[in-house]
Amino acid sequence: MKEKVSNLVCIMCPVGCNLTIKQTENNISVTGNSCPRGHEYGIKEVTNPERIVTSVIKYKSGTITIKTSTSIPKNLVDKCLRYTKTLRLKENLKSGDIIAQNVFNTNANLVVTSVNL
C-alpha cells in the first residue's frame, strides 16, 4: 500500500487542531494534535468514521427533533435519515422518548430531543 495522507481538523475540543494522518500498510501516524483525543480522533476518522445523526420529523401539527443516542458508522447516515421518514410515531411524545431502538444493529437509539407543536 502506498502511503496515504489525509488532512482534517480535529473536532474533539474547541482548539480545532489541523491533523495530518499518514497511513501505510502497517502503520497510522497522526501529527498536529495537541492532546491524546486528537490522536484517537484522527485514527478513527480514517479507519472507521462515525457520526451522530440529527433530524427533524413532521409530528402532528408541528415537528420533533431527534438524534441518535450514540454515533453510528458514517456509511449508515443516509440510510438512517431515510429510515426516519418511515417511522410511525406514537401520541404524546416528549423529549427523551426513544422512537426506535438499536437502529441497524449499531446499539444506537433514535431519541426525541424536542417537540415543537
The first five atom37 places (N, CA, C, CB, O) and aatype in JSON, in Angstrom:
{
  "aatype": [12, 11, 6, 11, 19, 15, 2, 10, 19, 4, 9, 12, 4, 14, 19, 7, 4, 2, 10, 16, 9, 11, 5, 16, 6, 2, 2, 9, 15, 19, 16, 7, 2, 15, 4, 14, 1, 7, 8, 6, 18, 7, 9, 11, 6, 19, 16, 2, 14, 6, 1, 9, 19, 16, 15, 19, 9, 11, 18, 11, 15, 7, 16, 9, 16, 9, 11, 16, 15, 16, 15, 9, 14, 11, 2, 10, 19, 3, 11, 4, 10, 1, 18, 16, 11, 16, 10, 1, 10, 11, 6, 2, 10, 11, 15, 7, 3, 9, 9, 0, 5, 2, 19, 13, 2, 16, 2, 0, 2, 10, 19, 19, 16, 15, 19, 2, 10],
  "atom_mask": [
    [1, 1, 1, 1, 1],
    [1, 1, 1, 1, 1],
    [1, 1, 1, 1, 1],
    [1, 1, 1, 1, 1],
    [1, 1, 1, 1, 1],
    [1, 1, 1, 1, 1],
    [1, 1, 1, 1, 1],
    [1, 1, 1, 1, 1],
    [1, 1, 1, 1, 1],
    [1, 1, 1, 1, 1],
    [1, 1, 1, 1, 1],
    [1, 1, 1, 1, 1],
    [1, 1, 1, 1, 1],
    [1, 1, 1, 1, 1],
    [1, 1, 1, 1, 1],
    [1, 1, 1, 0, 1],
    [1, 1, 1, 1, 1],
    [1, 1, 1, 1, 1],
    [1, 1, 1, 1, 1],
    [1, 1, 1, 1, 1],
    [1, 1, 1, 1, 1],
    [1, 1, 1, 1, 1],
    [1, 1, 1, 1, 1],
    [1, 1, 1, 1, 1],
    [1, 1, 1, 1, 1],
    [1, 1, 1, 1, 1],
    [1, 1, 1, 1, 1],
    [1, 1, 1, 1, 1],
    [1, 1, 1, 1, 1],
    [1, 1, 1, 1, 1],
    [1, 1, 1, 1, 1],
    [1, 1, 1, 0, 1],
    [1, 1, 1, 1, 1],
    [1, 1, 1, 1, 1],
    [1, 1, 1, 1, 1],
    [1, 1, 1, 1, 1],
    [1, 1, 1, 1, 1],
    [1, 1, 1, 0, 1],
    [1, 1, 1, 1, 1],
    [1, 1, 1, 1, 1],
    [1, 1, 1, 1, 1],
    [1, 1, 1, 0, 1],
    [1, 1, 1, 1, 1],
    [1, 1, 1, 1, 1],
    [1, 1, 1, 1, 1],
    [1, 1, 1, 1, 1],
    [1, 1, 1, 1, 1],
    [1, 1, 1, 1, 1],
    [1, 1, 1, 1, 1],
    [1, 1, 1, 1, 1],
    [1, 1, 1, 1, 1],
    [1, 1, 1, 1, 1],
    [1, 1, 1, 1, 1],
    [1, 1, 1, 1, 1],
    [1, 1, 1, 1, 1],
    [1, 1, 1, 1, 1],
    [1, 1, 1, 1, 1],
    [1, 1, 1, 1, 1],
    [1, 1, 1, 1, 1],
    [1, 1, 1, 1, 1],
    [1, 1, 1, 1, 1],
    [1, 1, 1, 0, 1],
    [1, 1, 1, 1, 1],
    [1, 1, 1, 1, 1],
    [1, 1, 1, 1, 1],
    [1, 1, 1, 1, 1],
    [1, 1, 1, 1, 1],
    [1, 1, 1, 1, 1],
    [1, 1, 1, 1, 1],
    [1, 1, 1, 1, 1],
    [1, 1, 1, 1, 1],
    [1, 1, 1, 1, 1],
    [1, 1, 1, 1, 1],
    [1, 1, 1, 1, 1],
    [1, 1, 1, 1, 1],
    [1, 1, 1, 1, 1],
    [1, 1, 1, 1, 1],
    [1, 1, 1, 1, 1],
    [1, 1, 1, 1, 1],
    [1, 1, 1, 1, 1],
    [1, 1, 1, 1, 1],
    [1, 1, 1, 1, 1],
    [1, 1, 1, 1, 1],
    [1, 1, 1, 1, 1],
    [1, 1, 1, 1, 1],
    [1, 1, 1, 1, 1],
    [1, 1, 1, 1, 1],
    [1, 1, 1, 1, 1],
    [1, 1, 1, 1, 1],
    [1, 1, 1, 1, 1],
    [1, 1, 1, 1, 1],
    [1, 1, 1, 1, 1],
    [1, 1, 1, 1, 1],
    [1, 1, 1, 1, 1],
    [1, 1, 1, 1, 1],
    [1, 1, 1, 0, 1],
    [1, 1, 1, 1, 1],
    [1, 1, 1, 1, 1],
    [1, 1, 1, 1, 1],
    [1, 1, 1, 1, 1],
    [1, 1, 1, 1, 1],
    [1, 1, 1, 1, 1],
    [1, 1, 1, 1, 1],
    [1, 1, 1, 1, 1],
    [1, 1, 1, 1, 1],
    [1, 1, 1, 1, 1],
    [1, 1, 1, 1, 1],
    [1, 1, 1, 1, 1],
    [1, 1, 1, 1, 1],
    [1, 1, 1, 1, 1],
    [1, 1, 1, 1, 1],
    [1, 1, 1, 1, 1],
    [1, 1, 1, 1, 1],
    [1, 1, 1, 1, 1],
    [1, 1, 1, 1, 1],
    [1, 1, 1, 1, 1],
    [1, 1, 1, 1, 1]
  ],
  "atom_positions": [
    [[0.85, -1.19, 0.0], [0.0, 0.0, 0.0], [0.89, 1.24, 0.0], [-0.96, 0.0, 1.22], [1.78, 1.39, 0.83]],
    [[0.63, 2.11, -0.92], [1.33, 3.38, -0.98], [0.87, 4.25, 0.19], [1.08, 4.1, -2.35], [-0.27, 4.13, 0.63]],
    [[1.72, 5.11, 0.68], [1.35, 5.98, 1.8], [0.19, 6.89, 1.39], [2.56, 6.83, 2.26], [0.22, 7.53, 0.34]],
    [[-0.83, 6.93, 2.24], [-1.98, 7.79, 2.03], [-1.96, 8.86, 3.1], [-3.32, 6.97, 2.06], [-1.81, 8.57, 4.28]],
    [[-2.12, 10.11, 2.68], [-2.1, 11.24, 3.61], [-3.46, 11.92, 3.62], [-0.98, 12.25, 3.24], [-4.01, 12.25, 2.56]],
    [[-4.0, 12.13, 4.82], [-5.27, 12.84, 4.98], [-5.05, 14.04, 5.9], [-6.37, 11.91, 5.55], [-4.34, 13.93, 6.9]],
    [[-5.64, 15.15, 5.55], [-5.59, 16.35, 6.4], [-7.01, 16.68, 6.84], [-4.94, 17.56, 5.64], [-7.92, 16.73, 6.01]],
    [[-7.2, 16.9, 8.12], [-8.51, 17.26, 8.62], [-8.37, 18.06, 9.9], [-9.36, 16.01, 8.86], [-7.3, 18.12, 10.52]],
    [[-9.46, 18.68, 10.29], [-9.5, 19.48, 11.51], [-10.14, 18.63, 12.6], [-10.27, 20.82, 11.3], [-11.23, 18.09, 12.41]],
    [[-9.47, 18.53, 13.72], [-9.99, 17.77, 14.85], [-11.19, 18.51, 15.45], [-8.89, 17.54, 15.92], [-11.17, 19.73, 15.61]],
    [[-12.25, 17.75, 15.78], [-13.44, 18.35, 16.37], [-13.65, 17.91, 17.81], [-14.66, 17.98, 15.54], [-14.74, 18.1, 18.36]],
    [[-12.65, 17.34, 18.44], [-12.81, 16.81, 19.78], [-12.81, 17.9, 20.86], [-11.73, 15.83, 20.07], [-13.26, 17.64, 21.98]],
    [[-12.33, 19.08, 20.56], [-12.37, 20.19, 21.51], [-12.38, 21.5, 20.73], [-11.16, 20.13, 22.51], [-12.23, 21.48, 19.5]],
    [[-12.54, 22.62, 21.39], [-12.61, 23.91, 20.67], [-11.32, 24.35, 19.98], [-13.02, 24.96, 21.62], [-11.36, 25.28, 19.16]],
    [[-10.19, 23.73, 20.27], [-8.92, 24.16, 19.67], [-8.94, 23.98, 18.16], [-7.75, 23.38, 20.28], [-8.48, 24.86, 17.43]],
    [[-9.47, 22.87, 17.68], [-9.54, 22.63, 16.23], [-8.19, 22.41, 15.59], [0.0, 0.0, 0.0], [-7.85, 23.08, 14.62]],
    [[-7.41, 21.49, 16.13], [-6.07, 21.23, 15.6], [-6.13, 20.74, 14.16], [-5.34, 20.2, 16.47], [-7.04, 20.0, 13.78]],
    [[-5.16, 21.15, 13.36], [-5.02, 20.68, 11.98], [-4.21, 19.39, 12.03], [-4.32, 21.76, 11.07], [-3.01, 19.4, 12.3]],
    [[-4.88, 18.28, 11.75], [-4.24, 16.97, 11.82], [-3.77, 16.51, 10.46], [-5.19, 15.95, 12.41], [-4.4, 16.79, 9.44]],
    [[-2.65, 15.81, 10.45], [-2.16, 15.11, 9.28], [-2.07, 13.65, 9.66], [-0.78, 15.67, 8.79], [-1.36, 13.28, 10.6]],
    [[-2.79, 12.81, 8.92], [-2.81, 11.38, 9.19], [-2.14, 10.69, 8.01], [-4.26, 10.85, 9.41], [-2.56, 10.85, 6.87]],
    [[-1.11, 9.92, 8.32], [-0.39, 9.17, 7.29], [-0.64, 7.69, 7.53], [1.15, 9.5, 7.31], [-0.41, 7.17, 8.62]],
    [[-1.12, 7.02, 6.47], [-1.41, 5.6, 6.55], [-0.51, 4.83, 5.61], [-2.88, 5.34, 6.22], [-0.35, 5.19, 4.44]],
    [[0.08, 3.77, 6.12], [0.77, 2.78, 5.29], [0.12, 1.44, 5.59], [2.33, 2.76, 5.58], [-0.83, 1.36, 6.38]],
    [[0.61, 0.41, 4.98], [0.01, -0.91, 5.17], [0.06, -1.34, 6.63], [0.71, -1.94, 4.31], [-0.86, -2.02, 7.1]],
    [[1.11, -0.97, 7.35], [1.29, -1.45, 8.72], [1.23, -0.37, 9.79], [2.59, -2.14, 8.83], [1.42, -0.68, 10.97]],
    [[0.97, 0.88, 9.42], [1.08, 1.94, 10.41], [0.15, 3.11, 10.08], [2.51, 2.43, 10.49], [-0.12, 3.42, 8.92]],
    [[-0.33, 3.75, 11.14], [-1.07, 5.0, 11.02], [-0.43, 5.98, 11.99], [-2.62, 4.82, 11.32], [-0.29, 5.69, 13.18]],
    [[-0.02, 7.14, 11.47], [0.55, 8.16, 12.35], [-0.27, 9.43, 12.25], [2.04, 8.43, 11.98], [-0.76, 9.8, 11.18]],
    [[-0.41, 10.1, 13.39], [-1.16, 11.34, 13.47], [-0.23, 12.41, 14.01], [-2.43, 11.18, 14.37], [0.43, 12.23, 15.03]],
    [[-0.18, 13.54, 13.31], [0.58, 14.69, 13.8], [-0.31, 15.92, 13.77], [1.86, 14.92, 12.94], [-1.32, 15.96, 13.07]],
    [[0.07, 16.92, 14.56], [-0.67, 18.17, 14.6], [-1.63, 18.25, 15.77], [0.0, 0.0, 0.0], [-2.17, 19.32, 16.06]],
    [[-1.84, 17.14, 16.45], [-2.75, 17.14, 17.59], [-2.06, 17.69, 18.83], [-3.28, 15.73, 17.86], [-0.87, 17.45, 19.05]],
    [[-2.82, 18.44, 19.65], [-2.24, 18.97, 20.88], [-2.68, 18.17, 22.1], [-2.64, 20.43, 21.06], [-2.3, 18.5, 23.23]],
    [[-3.48, 17.11, 21.89], [-3.88, 16.27, 23.02], [-4.12, 14.85, 22.51], [-5.16, 16.83, 23.71], [-4.23, 14.63, 21.31]],
    [[-4.2, 13.88, 23.43], [-4.42, 12.49, 23.02], [-5.75, 12.25, 22.31], [-4.34, 11.59, 24.24], [-5.86, 11.34, 21.49]],
    [[-6.76, 13.06, 22.62], [-8.05, 12.89, 21.96], [-7.94, 13.14, 20.46], [-9.09, 13.83, 22.58], [-8.61, 12.47, 19.67]],
    [[-7.11, 14.08, 20.07], [-6.9, 14.36, 18.65], [-6.27, 13.19, 17.94], [0.0, 0.0, 0.0], [-6.62, 12.88, 16.8]],
    [[-5.34, 12.54, 18.6], [-4.69, 11.35, 18.04], [-5.72, 10.25, 17.81], [-3.56, 10.84, 18.98], [-5.77, 9.67, 16.72]],
    [[-6.54, 9.97, 18.82], [-7.59, 8.95, 18.69], [-8.59, 9.32, 17.6], [-8.31, 8.77, 20.03], [-8.99, 8.46, 16.81]],
    [[-8.99, 10.59, 17.56], [-9.95, 11.05, 16.55], [-9.39, 10.84, 15.15], [-10.3, 12.52, 16.77], [-10.1, 10.34, 14.27]],
    [[-8.15, 11.22, 14.93], [-7.54, 11.08, 13.61], [-7.53, 9.64, 13.12], [0.0, 0.0, 0.0], [-7.85, 9.37, 11.97]],
    [[-7.15, 8.73, 14.0], [-7.11, 7.31, 13.63], [-8.52, 6.82, 13.32], [-6.47, 6.46, 14.75], [-8.75, 6.16, 12.3]],
    [[-9.46, 7.13, 14.19], [-10.85, 6.66, 13.98], [-11.44, 7.25, 12.69], [-11.73, 7.04, 15.18], [-12.16, 6.57, 11.97]],
    [[-11.12, 8.5, 12.41], [-11.71, 9.16, 11.24], [-11.23, 8.54, 9.93], [-11.36, 10.65, 11.26], [-11.97, 8.56, 8.94]],
    [[-10.04, 7.99, 9.89], [-9.56, 7.36, 8.65], [-9.8, 5.86, 8.61], [-8.08, 7.63, 8.49], [-9.72, 5.25, 7.54]],
    [[-10.1, 5.24, 9.76], [-10.32, 3.8, 9.76], [-11.8, 3.42, 9.85], [-9.57, 3.17, 10.9], [-12.24, 2.47, 9.21]],
    [[-12.56, 4.15, 10.65], [-13.98, 3.82, 10.85], [-14.73, 5.07, 11.31], [-14.14, 2.66, 11.88], [-15.09, 5.17, 12.49]],
    [[-14.96, 6.03, 10.41], [-15.61, 7.28, 10.82], [-17.05, 7.05, 11.26], [-15.58, 8.29, 9.67], [-17.77, 6.23, 10.69]],
    [[-17.46, 7.79, 12.29], [-18.81, 7.71, 12.81], [-19.38, 9.11, 12.98], [-18.84, 6.96, 14.16], [-18.64, 10.09, 13.07]],
    [[-20.71, 9.19, 13.01], [-21.38, 10.47, 13.18], [-22.62, 10.3, 14.05], [-21.77, 11.07, 11.81], [-23.24, 9.23, 14.06]],
    [[-22.97, 11.35, 14.8], [-24.26, 11.45, 15.45], [-25.22, 11.95, 14.38], [-24.23, 12.42, 16.72], [-24.89, 12.88, 13.64]],
    [[-26.4, 11.34, 14.29], [-27.39, 11.75, 13.3], [-28.45, 12.6, 14.0], [-28.03, 10.51, 12.59], [-28.97, 12.21, 15.04]],
    [[-28.76, 13.75, 13.42], [-29.86, 14.58, 13.91], [-30.81, 14.84, 12.76], [-29.33, 15.93, 14.52], [-30.4, 14.93, 11.6]],
    [[-32.1, 14.96, 13.1], [-33.08, 15.18, 12.05], [-34.34, 15.81, 12.63], [-33.41, 13.85, 11.33], [-34.52, 15.88, 13.85]],
    [[-35.2, 16.25, 11.73], [-36.5, 16.81, 12.09], [-37.55, 15.95, 11.41], [-36.62, 18.33, 11.68], [-37.42, 15.61, 10.23]],
    [[-38.6, 15.6, 12.14], [-39.68, 14.77, 11.6], [-41.0, 15.5, 11.82], [-39.71, 13.36, 12.27], [-41.23, 16.09, 12.88]],
    [[-41.87, 15.46, 10.81], [-43.22, 16.02, 10.97], [-43.95, 15.22, 12.04], [-44.01, 16.01, 9.62], [-43.88, 14.0, 12.08]],
    [[-44.65, 15.96, 12.91], [-45.36, 15.32, 14.01], [-46.58, 16.15, 14.35], [-44.45, 15.16, 15.26], [-46.48, 17.33, 14.68]],
    [[-47.74, 15.53, 14.25], [-49.0, 16.22, 14.5], [-49.03, 17.49, 13.65], [-49.17, 16.56, 16.02], [-48.87, 17.43, 12.43]],
    [[-49.23, 18.64, 14.3], [-49.28, 19.9, 13.55], [-47.93, 20.63, 13.58], [-50.37, 20.82, 14.11], [-47.85, 21.8, 13.23]],
    [[-46.88, 19.93, 13.99], [-45.56, 20.56, 14.08], [-44.46, 19.59, 13.72], [0.0, 0.0, 0.0], [-44.57, 18.83, 12.76]],
    [[-43.4, 19.62, 14.5], [-42.25, 18.76, 14.25], [-41.66, 18.27, 15.56], [-41.19, 19.5, 13.43], [-41.92, 18.83, 16.63]],
    [[-40.86, 17.22, 15.45], [-39.99, 16.82, 16.56], [-38.57, 16.79, 16.02], [-40.41, 15.42, 17.17], [-38.35, 16.54, 14.83]],
    [[-37.64, 17.05, 16.89], [-36.24, 16.87, 16.52], [-35.76, 15.6, 17.21], [-35.35, 18.11, 16.92], [-36.15, 15.3, 18.34]],
    [[-34.91, 14.86, 16.51], [-34.4, 13.61, 17.03], [-32.9, 13.54, 16.82], [-35.09, 12.41, 16.37], [-32.33, 14.3, 16.04]],
    [[-32.26, 12.62, 17.53], [-30.84, 12.33, 17.3], [-30.57, 10.9, 17.7], [-29.94, 13.31, 18.09], [-31.34, 10.28, 18.43]],
    [[-29.46, 10.38, 17.23], [-29.04, 9.06, 17.66], [-28.41, 9.2, 19.04], [-28.05, 8.4, 16.64], [-27.77, 10.21, 19.34]],
    [[-28.6, 8.19, 19.87], [-28.08, 8.23, 21.23], [-26.56, 8.1, 21.28], [-28.7, 7.13, 22.05], [-25.93, 8.46, 22.27]],
    [[-25.99, 7.59, 20.22], [-24.55, 7.46, 20.08], [-24.21, 7.56, 18.6], [-24.03, 6.11, 20.7], [-25.1, 7.52, 17.75]],
    [[-22.95, 7.68, 18.29], [-22.58, 7.8, 16.88], [-22.76, 6.45, 16.17], [-21.13, 8.29, 16.74], [-22.67, 5.38, 16.78]],
    [[-23.01, 6.54, 14.87], [-23.16, 5.36, 14.02], [-22.14, 5.46, 12.89], [-24.62, 5.23, 13.46], [-21.64, 6.55, 12.6]],
    [[-21.82, 4.33, 12.24], [-20.89, 4.41, 11.11], [-21.36, 5.42, 10.07], [-20.73, 3.02, 10.47], [-22.55, 5.48, 9.73]],
    [[-20.43, 6.2, 9.58], [-20.75, 7.27, 8.63], [-21.47, 6.74, 7.4], [-19.48, 7.99, 8.22], [-22.32, 7.43, 6.83]],
    [[-21.16, 5.53, 6.97], [-21.79, 4.99, 5.77], [-23.26, 4.63, 6.01], [-21.03, 3.76, 5.29], [-23.96, 4.3, 5.05]],
    [[-23.76, 4.69, 7.24], [-25.16, 4.41, 7.52], [-25.99, 5.68, 7.75], [-25.26, 3.52, 8.74], [-27.2, 5.59, 7.97]],
    [[-25.38, 6.84, 7.7], [-26.09, 8.09, 7.99], [-27.25, 8.31, 7.02], [-25.13, 9.27, 7.92], [-28.37, 8.57, 7.47]],
    [[-27.02, 8.22, 5.73], [-28.11, 8.43, 4.76], [-29.22, 7.41, 4.94], [-27.56, 8.36, 3.31], [-30.4, 7.76, 4.88]],
    [[-28.87, 6.16, 5.16], [-29.85, 5.11, 5.39], [-30.69, 5.42, 6.63], [-29.16, 3.73, 5.53], [-31.91, 5.22, 6.63]],
    [[-30.05, 5.91, 7.68], [-30.75, 6.27, 8.91], [-31.71, 7.42, 8.66], [-29.74, 6.64, 10.01], [-32.84, 7.39, 9.15]],
    [[-31.29, 8.43, 7.92], [-32.17, 9.57, 7.62], [-33.38, 9.13, 6.79], [-31.39, 10.66, 6.86], [-34.49, 9.6, 7.03]],
    [[-33.17, 8.24, 5.84], [-34.31, 7.72, 5.06], [-35.26, 6.93, 5.96], [-33.81, 6.81, 3.9], [-36.48, 7.01, 5.81]],
    [[-34.69, 6.18, 6.89], [-35.49, 5.38, 7.82], [-36.39, 6.26, 8.69], [-34.58, 4.53, 8.71], [-37.53, 5.89, 8.97]],
    [[-35.89, 7.41, 9.11], [-36.69, 8.29, 9.98], [-37.99, 8.72, 9.3], [-35.88, 9.53, 10.38], [-38.99, 8.97, 9.98]],
    [[-37.99, 8.8, 7.98], [-39.2, 9.2, 7.25], [-40.26, 8.11, 7.24], [-38.85, 9.58, 5.83], [-41.42, 8.39, 6.93]],
    [[-39.89, 6.88, 7.57], [-40.84, 5.77, 7.55], [-41.45, 5.48, 8.91], [-40.15, 4.53, 7.03], [-42.35, 4.66, 9.03]],
    [[-40.97, 6.15, 9.93], [-41.42, 5.84, 11.3], [-42.86, 6.26, 11.53], [-40.53, 6.54, 12.31], [-43.29, 7.31, 11.07]],
    [[-43.6, 5.43, 12.23], [-44.95, 5.75, 12.67], [-44.83, 6.13, 14.14], [-45.95, 4.54, 12.46], [-44.5, 5.3, 14.98]],
    [[-45.1, 7.39, 14.43], [-44.86, 7.92, 15.77], [-46.09, 7.8, 16.65], [-44.43, 9.37, 15.7], [-47.22, 8.0, 16.19]],
    [[-45.87, 7.45, 17.92], [-46.98, 7.35, 18.87], [-47.39, 8.74, 19.34], [-46.59, 6.46, 20.08], [-46.7, 9.73, 19.1]],
    [[-48.51, 8.79, 20.0], [-49.03, 10.06, 20.53], [-48.24, 10.49, 21.77], [-50.52, 9.94, 20.87], [-47.61, 9.67, 22.43]],
    [[-48.3, 11.78, 22.05], [-47.75, 12.35, 23.28], [-46.26, 12.09, 23.47], [-48.5, 11.8, 24.46], [-45.82, 11.69, 24.55]],
    [[-45.5, 12.31, 22.43], [-44.05, 12.19, 22.55], [-43.5, 13.37, 23.33], [-43.39, 12.11, 21.16], [-44.04, 14.48, 23.29]],
    [[-42.4, 13.12, 24.05], [-41.72, 14.18, 24.79], [-40.22, 13.96, 24.68], [-42.17, 14.2, 26.3], [-39.76, 12.89, 24.29]],
    [[-39.47, 14.98, 25.02], [-38.01, 14.87, 24.98], [-37.54, 13.67, 25.8], [-37.35, 16.16, 25.51], [-38.01, 13.43, 26.91]],
    [[-36.62, 12.94, 25.23], [-36.07, 11.77, 25.9], [-36.71, 10.45, 25.48], [0.0, 0.0, 0.0], [-36.14, 9.39, 25.73]],
    [[-37.89, 10.51, 24.84], [-38.54, 9.28, 24.39], [-37.72, 8.62, 23.28], [-39.97, 9.58, 23.89], [-37.19, 9.29, 22.4]],
    [[-37.63, 7.3, 23.35], [-36.96, 6.53, 22.31], [-38.0, 6.13, 21.27], [-36.24, 5.26, 22.9], [-39.02, 5.53, 21.61]],
    [[-37.75, 6.48, 20.01], [-38.72, 6.15, 18.96], [-38.26, 4.97, 18.1], [-38.95, 7.36, 18.07], [-39.06, 4.42, 17.34]],
    [[-37.02, 4.58, 18.22], [-36.51, 3.38, 17.53], [-35.27, 2.91, 18.28], [-36.19, 3.67, 16.02], [-34.4, 3.71, 18.63]],
    [[-35.18, 1.6, 18.51], [-34.06, 1.04, 19.25], [-33.09, 0.31, 18.34], [-34.56, 0.09, 20.33], [-33.48, -0.28, 17.33]],
    [[-31.82, 0.37, 18.7], [-30.77, -0.39, 18.03], [-30.85, -0.28, 16.51], [-30.85, -1.85, 18.44], [-30.91, -1.29, 15.8]],
    [[-30.85, 0.94, 16.02], [-31.0, 1.22, 14.6], [-29.87, 0.55, 13.81], [-31.02, 2.74, 14.34], [-28.7, 0.82, 14.05]],
    [[-30.25, -0.3, 12.87], [-29.31, -1.03, 12.01], [-28.23, -1.78, 12.8], [-28.65, -0.06, 11.04], [-27.08, -1.88, 12.37]],
    [[-28.63, -2.3, 13.95], [-27.73, -3.09, 14.81], [-26.47, -2.32, 15.21], [-27.32, -4.36, 14.1], [-25.39, -2.89, 15.28]],
    [[-26.64, -1.03, 15.47], [-25.5, -0.18, 15.85], [-25.47, 0.12, 17.34], [-25.53, 1.12, 15.08], [-24.56, 0.79, 17.82]],
    [[-26.46, -0.37, 18.09], [-26.65, -0.05, 19.51], [-27.04, 1.4, 19.72], [-25.38, -0.34, 20.28], [-27.04, 1.87, 20.86]],
    [[-27.38, 2.1, 18.68], [-27.85, 3.49, 18.78], [-29.37, 3.51, 18.72], [-27.24, 4.37, 17.65], [-29.98, 2.84, 17.89]],
    [[-29.96, 4.28, 19.6], [-31.4, 4.5, 19.58], [-31.69, 5.86, 18.98], [-32.0, 4.4, 21.02], [-30.85, 6.76, 19.05]],
    [[-32.87, 6.02, 18.38], [-33.32, 7.34, 17.94], [-34.12, 7.93, 19.09], [-34.18, 7.25, 16.61], [-35.1, 7.34, 19.56]],
    [[-33.7, 9.11, 19.54], [-34.27, 9.74, 20.73], [-34.84, 11.11, 20.37], [-33.2, 9.87, 21.84], [-34.23, 11.87, 19.62]],
    [[-36.02, 11.41, 20.92], [-36.63, 12.72, 20.73], [-35.84, 13.75, 21.54], [-38.14, 12.71, 21.15], [-35.58, 13.54, 22.73]],
    [[-35.46, 14.84, 20.9], [-34.75, 15.9, 21.63], [-35.65, 17.1, 21.91], [-33.53, 16.36, 20.84], [-35.43, 17.82, 22.88]],
    [[-36.67, 17.32, 21.08], [-37.64, 18.37, 21.37], [-38.9, 18.16, 20.54], [-37.04, 19.77, 21.09], [-38.87, 17.57, 19.46]],
    [[-40.01, 18.67, 21.08], [-41.31, 18.6, 20.39], [-41.78, 20.03, 20.17], [-42.38, 17.76, 21.23], [-41.87, 20.81, 21.12]],
    [[-42.06, 20.37, 18.93], [-42.48, 21.72, 18.56], [-43.84, 21.67, 17.88], [-41.43, 22.4, 17.64], [-43.92, 21.4, 16.69]],
    [[-44.89, 21.93, 18.64], [-46.24, 21.87, 18.08], [-46.77, 23.24, 17.79], [-47.19, 21.16, 19.01], [-47.9, 23.37, 17.31]]
  ]
}
